Short mmCIF file of C-alpha atoms in Angstrom, two decimals:
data_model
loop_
_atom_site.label_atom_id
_atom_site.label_comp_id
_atom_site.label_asym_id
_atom_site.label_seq_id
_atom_site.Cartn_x
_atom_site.Cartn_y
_atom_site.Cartn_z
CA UNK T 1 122.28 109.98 63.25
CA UNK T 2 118.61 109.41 64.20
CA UNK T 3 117.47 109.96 67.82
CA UNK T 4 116.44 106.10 69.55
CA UNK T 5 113.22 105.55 71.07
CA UNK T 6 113.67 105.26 74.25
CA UNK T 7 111.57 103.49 77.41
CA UNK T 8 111.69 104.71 81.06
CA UNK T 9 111.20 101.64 83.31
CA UNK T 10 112.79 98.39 83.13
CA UNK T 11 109.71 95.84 83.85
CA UNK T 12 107.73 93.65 82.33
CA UNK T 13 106.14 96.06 79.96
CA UNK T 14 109.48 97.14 79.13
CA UNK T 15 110.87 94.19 78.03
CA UNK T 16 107.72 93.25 75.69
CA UNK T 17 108.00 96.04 74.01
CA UNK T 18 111.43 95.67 73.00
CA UNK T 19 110.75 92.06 72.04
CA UNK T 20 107.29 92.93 70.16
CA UNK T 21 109.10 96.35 68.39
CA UNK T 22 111.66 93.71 66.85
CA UNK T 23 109.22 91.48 65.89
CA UNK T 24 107.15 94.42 64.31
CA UNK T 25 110.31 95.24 62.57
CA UNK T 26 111.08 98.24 64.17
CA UNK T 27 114.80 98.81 63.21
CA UNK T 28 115.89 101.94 64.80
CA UNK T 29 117.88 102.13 68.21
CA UNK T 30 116.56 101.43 71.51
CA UNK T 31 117.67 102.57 74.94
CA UNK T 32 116.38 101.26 78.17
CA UNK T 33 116.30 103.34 81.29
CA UNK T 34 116.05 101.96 84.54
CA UNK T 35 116.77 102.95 88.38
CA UNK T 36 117.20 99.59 89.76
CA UNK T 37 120.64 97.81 89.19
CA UNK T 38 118.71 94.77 87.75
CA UNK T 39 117.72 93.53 84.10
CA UNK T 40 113.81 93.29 83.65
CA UNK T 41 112.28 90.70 85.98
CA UNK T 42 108.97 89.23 86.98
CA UNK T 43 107.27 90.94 89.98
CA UNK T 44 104.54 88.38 91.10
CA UNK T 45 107.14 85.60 92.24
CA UNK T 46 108.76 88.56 94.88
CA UNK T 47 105.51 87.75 97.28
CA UNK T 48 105.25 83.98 96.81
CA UNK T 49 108.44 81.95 95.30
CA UNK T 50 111.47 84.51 95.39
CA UNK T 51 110.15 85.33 99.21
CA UNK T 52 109.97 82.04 99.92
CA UNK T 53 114.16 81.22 98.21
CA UNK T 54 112.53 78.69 95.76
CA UNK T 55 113.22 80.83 92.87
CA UNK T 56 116.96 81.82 92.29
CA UNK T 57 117.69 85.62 91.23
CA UNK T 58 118.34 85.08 88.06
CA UNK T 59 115.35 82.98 87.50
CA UNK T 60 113.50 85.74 87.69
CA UNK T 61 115.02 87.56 84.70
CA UNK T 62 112.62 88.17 81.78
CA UNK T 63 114.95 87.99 79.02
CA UNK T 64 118.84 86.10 79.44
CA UNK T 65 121.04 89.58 78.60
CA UNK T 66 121.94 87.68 75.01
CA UNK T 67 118.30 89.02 74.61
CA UNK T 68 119.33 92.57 74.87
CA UNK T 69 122.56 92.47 72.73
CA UNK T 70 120.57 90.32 70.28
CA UNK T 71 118.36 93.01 69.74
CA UNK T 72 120.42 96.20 70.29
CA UNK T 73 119.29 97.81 73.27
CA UNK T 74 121.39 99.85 74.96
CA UNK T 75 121.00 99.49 78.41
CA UNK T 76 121.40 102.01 81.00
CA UNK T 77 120.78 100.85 84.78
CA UNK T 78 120.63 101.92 88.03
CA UNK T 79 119.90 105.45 86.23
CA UNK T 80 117.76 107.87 87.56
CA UNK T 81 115.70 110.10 85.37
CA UNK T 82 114.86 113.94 86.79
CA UNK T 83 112.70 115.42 83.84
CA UNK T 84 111.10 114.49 80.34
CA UNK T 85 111.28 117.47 78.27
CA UNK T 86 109.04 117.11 75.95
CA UNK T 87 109.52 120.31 74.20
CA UNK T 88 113.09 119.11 73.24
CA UNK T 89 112.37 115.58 73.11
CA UNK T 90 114.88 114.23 75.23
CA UNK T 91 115.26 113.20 78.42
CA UNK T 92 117.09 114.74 81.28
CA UNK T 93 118.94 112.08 83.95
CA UNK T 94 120.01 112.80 87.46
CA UNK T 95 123.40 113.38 86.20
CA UNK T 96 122.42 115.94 84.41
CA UNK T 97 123.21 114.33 80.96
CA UNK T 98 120.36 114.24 78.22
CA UNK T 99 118.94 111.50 76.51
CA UNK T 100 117.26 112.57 72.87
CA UNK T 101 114.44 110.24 71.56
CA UNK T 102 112.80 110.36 68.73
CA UNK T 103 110.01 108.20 70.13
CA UNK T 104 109.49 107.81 74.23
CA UNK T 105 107.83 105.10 76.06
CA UNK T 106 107.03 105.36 79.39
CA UNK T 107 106.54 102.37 81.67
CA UNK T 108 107.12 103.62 85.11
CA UNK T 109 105.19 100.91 87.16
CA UNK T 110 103.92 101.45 90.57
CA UNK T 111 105.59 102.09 93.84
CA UNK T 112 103.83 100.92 97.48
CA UNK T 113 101.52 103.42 98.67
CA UNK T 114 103.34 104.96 101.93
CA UNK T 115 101.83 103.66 105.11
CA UNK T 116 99.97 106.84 106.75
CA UNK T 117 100.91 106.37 110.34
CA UNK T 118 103.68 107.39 113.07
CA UNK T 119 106.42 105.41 113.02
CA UNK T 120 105.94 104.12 109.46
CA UNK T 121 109.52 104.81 109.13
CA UNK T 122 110.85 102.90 112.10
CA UNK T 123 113.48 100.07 110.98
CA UNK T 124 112.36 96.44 110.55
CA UNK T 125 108.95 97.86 108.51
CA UNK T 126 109.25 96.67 104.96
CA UNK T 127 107.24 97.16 101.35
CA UNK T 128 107.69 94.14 98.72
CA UNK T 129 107.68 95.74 95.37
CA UNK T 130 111.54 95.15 94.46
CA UNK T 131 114.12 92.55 94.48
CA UNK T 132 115.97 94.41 97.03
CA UNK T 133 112.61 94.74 99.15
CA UNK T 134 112.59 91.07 99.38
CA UNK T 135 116.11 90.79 99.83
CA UNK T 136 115.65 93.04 103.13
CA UNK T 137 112.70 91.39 104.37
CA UNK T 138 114.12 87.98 103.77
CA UNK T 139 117.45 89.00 105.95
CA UNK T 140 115.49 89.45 109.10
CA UNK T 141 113.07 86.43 108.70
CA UNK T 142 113.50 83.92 111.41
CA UNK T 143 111.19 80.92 112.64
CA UNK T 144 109.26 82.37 115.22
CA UNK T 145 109.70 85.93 114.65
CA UNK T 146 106.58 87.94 114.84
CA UNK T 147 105.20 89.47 111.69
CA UNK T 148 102.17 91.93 111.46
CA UNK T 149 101.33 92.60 108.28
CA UNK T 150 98.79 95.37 107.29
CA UNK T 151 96.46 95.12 104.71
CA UNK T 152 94.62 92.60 103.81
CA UNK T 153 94.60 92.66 99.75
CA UNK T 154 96.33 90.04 97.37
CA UNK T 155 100.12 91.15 98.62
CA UNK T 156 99.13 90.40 102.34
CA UNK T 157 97.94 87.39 101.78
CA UNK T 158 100.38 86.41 99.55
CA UNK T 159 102.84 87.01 101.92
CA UNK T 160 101.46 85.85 105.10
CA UNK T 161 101.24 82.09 102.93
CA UNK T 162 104.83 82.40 102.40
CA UNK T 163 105.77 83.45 105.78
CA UNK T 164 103.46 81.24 107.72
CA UNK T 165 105.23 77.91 105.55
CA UNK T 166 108.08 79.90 107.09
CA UNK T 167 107.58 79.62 110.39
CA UNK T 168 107.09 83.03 111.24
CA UNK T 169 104.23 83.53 113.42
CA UNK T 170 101.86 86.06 110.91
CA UNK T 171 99.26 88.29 111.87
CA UNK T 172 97.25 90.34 109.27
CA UNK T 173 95.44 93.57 110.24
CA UNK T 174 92.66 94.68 107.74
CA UNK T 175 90.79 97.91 107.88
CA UNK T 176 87.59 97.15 105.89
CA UNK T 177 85.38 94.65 107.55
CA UNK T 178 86.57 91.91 105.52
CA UNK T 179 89.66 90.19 103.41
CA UNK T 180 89.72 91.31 99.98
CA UNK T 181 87.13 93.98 100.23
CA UNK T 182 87.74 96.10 97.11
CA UNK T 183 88.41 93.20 94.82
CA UNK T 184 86.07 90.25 95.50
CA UNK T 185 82.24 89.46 97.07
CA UNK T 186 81.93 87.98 100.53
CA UNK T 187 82.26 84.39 99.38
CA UNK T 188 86.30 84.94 98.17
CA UNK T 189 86.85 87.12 101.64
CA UNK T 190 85.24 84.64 103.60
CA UNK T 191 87.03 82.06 102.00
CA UNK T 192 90.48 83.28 101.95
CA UNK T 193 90.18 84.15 105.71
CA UNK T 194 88.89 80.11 106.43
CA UNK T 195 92.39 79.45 104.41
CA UNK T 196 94.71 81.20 106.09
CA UNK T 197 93.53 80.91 109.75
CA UNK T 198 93.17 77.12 108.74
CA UNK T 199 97.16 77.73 108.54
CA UNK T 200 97.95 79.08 111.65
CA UNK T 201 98.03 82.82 110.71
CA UNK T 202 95.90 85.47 113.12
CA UNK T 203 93.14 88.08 111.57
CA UNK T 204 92.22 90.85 112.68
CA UNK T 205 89.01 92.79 110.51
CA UNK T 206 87.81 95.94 110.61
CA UNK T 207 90.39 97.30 112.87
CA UNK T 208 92.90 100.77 111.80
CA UNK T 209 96.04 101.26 112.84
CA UNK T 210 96.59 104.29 115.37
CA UNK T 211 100.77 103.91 114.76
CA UNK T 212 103.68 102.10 115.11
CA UNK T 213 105.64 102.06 118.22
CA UNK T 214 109.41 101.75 118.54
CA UNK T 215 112.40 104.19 119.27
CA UNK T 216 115.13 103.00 116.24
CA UNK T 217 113.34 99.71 115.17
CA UNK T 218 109.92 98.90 115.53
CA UNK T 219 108.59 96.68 118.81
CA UNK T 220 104.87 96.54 117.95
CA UNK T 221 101.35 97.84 116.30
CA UNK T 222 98.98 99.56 118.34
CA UNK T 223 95.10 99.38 116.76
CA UNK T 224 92.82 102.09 116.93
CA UNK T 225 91.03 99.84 119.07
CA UNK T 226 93.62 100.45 122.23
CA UNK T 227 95.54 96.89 121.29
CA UNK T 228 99.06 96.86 121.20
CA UNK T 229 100.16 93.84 119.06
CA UNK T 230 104.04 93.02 119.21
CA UNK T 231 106.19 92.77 116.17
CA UNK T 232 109.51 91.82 115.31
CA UNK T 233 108.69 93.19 111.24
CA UNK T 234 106.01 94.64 109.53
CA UNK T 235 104.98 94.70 106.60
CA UNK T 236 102.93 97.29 105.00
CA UNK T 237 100.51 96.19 102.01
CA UNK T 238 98.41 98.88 101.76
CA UNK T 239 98.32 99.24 97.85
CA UNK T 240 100.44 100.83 95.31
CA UNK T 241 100.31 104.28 93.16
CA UNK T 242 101.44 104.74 89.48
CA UNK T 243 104.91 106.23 89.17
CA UNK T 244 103.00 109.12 87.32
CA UNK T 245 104.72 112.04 88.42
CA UNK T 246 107.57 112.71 85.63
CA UNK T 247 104.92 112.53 83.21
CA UNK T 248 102.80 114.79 85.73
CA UNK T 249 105.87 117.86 85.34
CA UNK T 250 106.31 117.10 82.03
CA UNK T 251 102.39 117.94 81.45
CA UNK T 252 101.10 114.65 79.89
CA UNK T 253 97.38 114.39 80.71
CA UNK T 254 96.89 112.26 83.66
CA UNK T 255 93.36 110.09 84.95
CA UNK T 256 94.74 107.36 87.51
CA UNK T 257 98.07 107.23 85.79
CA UNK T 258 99.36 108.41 82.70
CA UNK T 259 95.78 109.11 80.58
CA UNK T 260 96.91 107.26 76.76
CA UNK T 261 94.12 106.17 73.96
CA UNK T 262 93.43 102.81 72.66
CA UNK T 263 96.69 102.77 71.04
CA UNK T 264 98.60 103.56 74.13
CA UNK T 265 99.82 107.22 73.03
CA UNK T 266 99.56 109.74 75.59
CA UNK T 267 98.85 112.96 74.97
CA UNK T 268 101.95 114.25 73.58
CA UNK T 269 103.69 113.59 69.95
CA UNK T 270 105.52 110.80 69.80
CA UNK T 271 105.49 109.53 73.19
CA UNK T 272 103.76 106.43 74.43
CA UNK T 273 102.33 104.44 77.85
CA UNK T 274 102.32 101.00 78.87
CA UNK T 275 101.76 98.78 81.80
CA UNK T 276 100.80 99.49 85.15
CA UNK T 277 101.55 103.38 84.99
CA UNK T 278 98.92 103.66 82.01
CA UNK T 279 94.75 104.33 82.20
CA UNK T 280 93.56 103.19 78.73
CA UNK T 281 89.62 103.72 77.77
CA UNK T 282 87.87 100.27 78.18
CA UNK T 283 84.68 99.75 76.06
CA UNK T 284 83.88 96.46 77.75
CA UNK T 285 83.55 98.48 81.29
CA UNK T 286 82.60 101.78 80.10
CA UNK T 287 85.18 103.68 81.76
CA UNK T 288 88.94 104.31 81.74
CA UNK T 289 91.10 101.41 83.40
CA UNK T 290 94.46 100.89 84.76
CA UNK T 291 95.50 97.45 85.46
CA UNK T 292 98.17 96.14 87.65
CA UNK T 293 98.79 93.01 85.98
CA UNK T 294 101.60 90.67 83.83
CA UNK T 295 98.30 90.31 81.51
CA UNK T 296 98.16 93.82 80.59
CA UNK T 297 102.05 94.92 80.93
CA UNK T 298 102.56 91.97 78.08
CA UNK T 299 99.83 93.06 76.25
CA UNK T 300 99.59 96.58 76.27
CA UNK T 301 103.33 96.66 75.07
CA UNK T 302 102.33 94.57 71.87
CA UNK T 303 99.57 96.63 70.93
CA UNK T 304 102.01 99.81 71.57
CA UNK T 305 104.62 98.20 69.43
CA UNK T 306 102.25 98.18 66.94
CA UNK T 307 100.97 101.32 67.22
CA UNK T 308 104.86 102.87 67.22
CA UNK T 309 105.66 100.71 63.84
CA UNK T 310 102.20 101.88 61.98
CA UNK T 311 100.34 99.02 62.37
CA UNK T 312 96.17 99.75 63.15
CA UNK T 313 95.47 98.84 66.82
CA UNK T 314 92.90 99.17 69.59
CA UNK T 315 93.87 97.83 72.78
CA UNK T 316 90.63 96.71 74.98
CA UNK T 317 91.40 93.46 77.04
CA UNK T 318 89.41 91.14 78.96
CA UNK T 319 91.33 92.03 82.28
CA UNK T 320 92.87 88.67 84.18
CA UNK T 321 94.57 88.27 87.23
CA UNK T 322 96.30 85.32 89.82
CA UNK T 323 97.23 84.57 93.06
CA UNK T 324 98.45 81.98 95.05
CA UNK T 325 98.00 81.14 98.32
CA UNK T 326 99.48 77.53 99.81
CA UNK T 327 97.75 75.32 97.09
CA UNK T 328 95.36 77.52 96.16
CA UNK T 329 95.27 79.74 93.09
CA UNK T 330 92.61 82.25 92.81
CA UNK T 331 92.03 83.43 89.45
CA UNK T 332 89.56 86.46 88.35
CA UNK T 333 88.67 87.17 84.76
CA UNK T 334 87.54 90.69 84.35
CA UNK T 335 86.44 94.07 86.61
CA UNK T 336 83.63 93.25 89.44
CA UNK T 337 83.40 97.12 90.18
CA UNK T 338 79.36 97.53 90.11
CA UNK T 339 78.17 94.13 90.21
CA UNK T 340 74.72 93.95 91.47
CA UNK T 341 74.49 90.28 92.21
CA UNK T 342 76.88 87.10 92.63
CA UNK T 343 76.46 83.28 91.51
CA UNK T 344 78.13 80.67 92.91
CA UNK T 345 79.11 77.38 91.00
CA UNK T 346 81.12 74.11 93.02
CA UNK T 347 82.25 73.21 96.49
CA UNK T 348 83.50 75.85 98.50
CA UNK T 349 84.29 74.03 101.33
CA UNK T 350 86.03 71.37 98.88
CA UNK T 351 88.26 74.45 98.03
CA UNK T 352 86.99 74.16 93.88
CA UNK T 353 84.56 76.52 93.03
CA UNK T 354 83.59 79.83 91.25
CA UNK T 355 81.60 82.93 91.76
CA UNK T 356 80.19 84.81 88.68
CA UNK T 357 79.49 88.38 89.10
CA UNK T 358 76.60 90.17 87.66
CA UNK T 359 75.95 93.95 86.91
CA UNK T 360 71.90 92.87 86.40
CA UNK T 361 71.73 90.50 84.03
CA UNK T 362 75.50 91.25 82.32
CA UNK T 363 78.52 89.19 83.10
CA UNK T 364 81.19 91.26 84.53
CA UNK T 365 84.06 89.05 86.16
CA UNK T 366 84.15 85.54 87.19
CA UNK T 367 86.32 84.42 90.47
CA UNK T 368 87.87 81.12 90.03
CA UNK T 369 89.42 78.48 92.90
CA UNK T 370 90.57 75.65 91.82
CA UNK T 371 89.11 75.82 88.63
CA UNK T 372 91.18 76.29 85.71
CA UNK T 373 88.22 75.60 83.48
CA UNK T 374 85.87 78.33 84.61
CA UNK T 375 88.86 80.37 84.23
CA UNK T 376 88.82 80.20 81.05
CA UNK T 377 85.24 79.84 79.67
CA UNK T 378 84.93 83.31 81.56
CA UNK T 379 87.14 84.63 79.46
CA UNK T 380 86.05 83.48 76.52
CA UNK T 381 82.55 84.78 77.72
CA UNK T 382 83.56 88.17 78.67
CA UNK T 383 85.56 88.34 75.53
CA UNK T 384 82.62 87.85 73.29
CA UNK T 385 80.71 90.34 71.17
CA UNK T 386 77.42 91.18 72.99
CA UNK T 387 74.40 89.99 71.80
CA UNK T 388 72.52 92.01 69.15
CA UNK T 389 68.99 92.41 69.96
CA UNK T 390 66.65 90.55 67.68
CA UNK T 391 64.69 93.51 65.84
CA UNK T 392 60.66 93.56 65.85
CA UNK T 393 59.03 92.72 63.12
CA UNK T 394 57.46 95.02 61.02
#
């Protein structure tokens, strides 16, 4: 009997892949691997909807588990995984039992970047990347109870939108000067602060965190600036790292994540990287990218599934990305990294507007709020061959 291919990581990527291998008639065995108890489930409803208890567990399940025995996946959750040997092609779990493959797939995700402060540790200080995060944040949410949250990317936000409708009373510490630093001009940051102090919640800019004080459970933040804020919970949203580090002992080539070509194979025989945990080569940016996205978790694990069944395949997306804050959505097509000038298109203070970004005179990512439309025709746009120059005449 032939070895299975099997994937390490039960998320979205996972669970394309399976459905896309099936569809690219891929007819030998599968086994999933997973360390949470769960079957694959969306991630982007745990900061807005599943925070919030609009969206039942179950709800947030990928695939109904008919899925699964439809298409013969053996499923093995809640199981840890201590070592890829790649040598022997298998794969070694925490029990100590081996896994052969004949083909591996790794989609590890990401896991929240630890919060680098005394008393990160302190009870009552939460991450949201799991359904049992939420689950533990959610249990000691209260009207009135005092939140800090720290960091002000698309997480904190997120999350202090949720919690204000809540009734929690939400404060949001950022360390860069403004909201959204890394990932959008001054118009967005301005913006999104002008939305959520419009809402009730407290922002603080430019302003680090010395520690967190508390003996068992934590009481409060104090700021580099002296300030002592008190806190019932905090949360920490200070970004997120690729699980990398199995495929780091195992000796796979690494470059911000697991380092695979443009048909997602890393660099050892037969095995394979998808999703957030993967840096594919982009020619659209120039550069090697990894994405945290649905986009590129769905898509990635088609073009894999190709790759894996024979088919020819370059995978080199027109990055897109959501969020959604109140009754807002925020929408970015493509990578602003490097942009060298901004245009602005619509009524900001009407809440319906976009900004294009510019790396001189190239479109490079378009911001979108409110507007579906722009949404789209930037992708479209960024999608599109460049423009041939017109040769001189002889």
């Amino acid at each position: 009997m032939s070895a299975p291919l099997v994937i390490v990581g039960a998320g979205q990527a996972a669970a394309q892949a399976i459905a896309s291998l099936r569809t690219e008639g891929f007819s030998g065995d599968i086994v999933l691997l997973g360390d949470e108890p769960y079957l694959p489930y969306q991630r982007p409803p745990l900061s807005k909807a599943y925070l919030g208890d609009e969206l039942s567990e179950d709800r947030l399940e990928l695939k109904a588990p008919k899925f699964y025995t439809d298409s013969a996946v053996a499923l093995r959750l809640g199981t840890r995984v201590a070592r890829l040997d790649l040598a022997g092609k298998a794969v070694e779990l925490e029990d100590g039992t081996r896994q052969p493959y004949a083909t591996l797939l790794l989609a590890t995700g990401t896991r929240a970047r630890d919060l680098p402060v005394p008393g990160a540790t302190l009870s009552g200080v939460h991450s949201i990347r799991s359904i049992d995060d939420v689950k533990r944040f959610r249990a000691e949410t209260r009207p009135g109870a005092r939140l800090v949250i720290i960091g002000g990317g698309y997480i904190g936000l997120e999350v202090a939108a949720k919690a204000n409708k809540l009734g929690l009373d939400v404060t949001l510490v950022e360390g860069q000067p403004r909201l959204l630093a890394r990932v959008a001009c001054a118009t967005i940051s301005a913006f999104a602060r002008d939305l959520q102090e419009g809402h009730g919640v407290s922002i603080l800019t430019g302003m680090g965190v010395a520690r967190l004080t508390g003996s068992d459970r934590v009481t409060g933040v104090e700021l580099t600036d002296g300030r002592h804020l008190p806190a019932d919970i905090v949360l920490s949203a200070v970004g997120a790292l690729p699980n990398a580090e199995l495929a780091a002992e195992a000796g796979l080539a690494l470059d911000n994540g697991i380092k695979v070509d443009a048909q997602a194979r890393a660099s050892a025989p037969d095995v394979y990287a998808i999703g957030d945990v993967a840096s594919f080569p982009s020619t659209l940016y120039g550069r090697r990218v990894r994405l945290e996205s649905v986009q590129n978790a769905i898509d990635q694990a088609k073009a894999a599934a190709k790759a894996i069944t024979g088919s020819a395949v370059t995978y080199d997306p027109v990055p897109w990305f959501w969020s959604d804050q109140y009754d807002v959505k925020l929408q970015i097509a493509g990578l602003l990294d490097g942009f060298t000038r901004t245009e602005c298109e619509g009524d900001v203070a009407a809440g319906r507007f976009c900004v294009r970004y510019f790396d001189r005179d190239r479109l490079i990512a378009v911001c979108s709020i409110n507007d579906p439309k722009s949404h789209m025709l930037a992708r479209r746009a960024l999608a599109a061959p460049a423009p041939q120059a017109t040769p001189s005449p002889v």
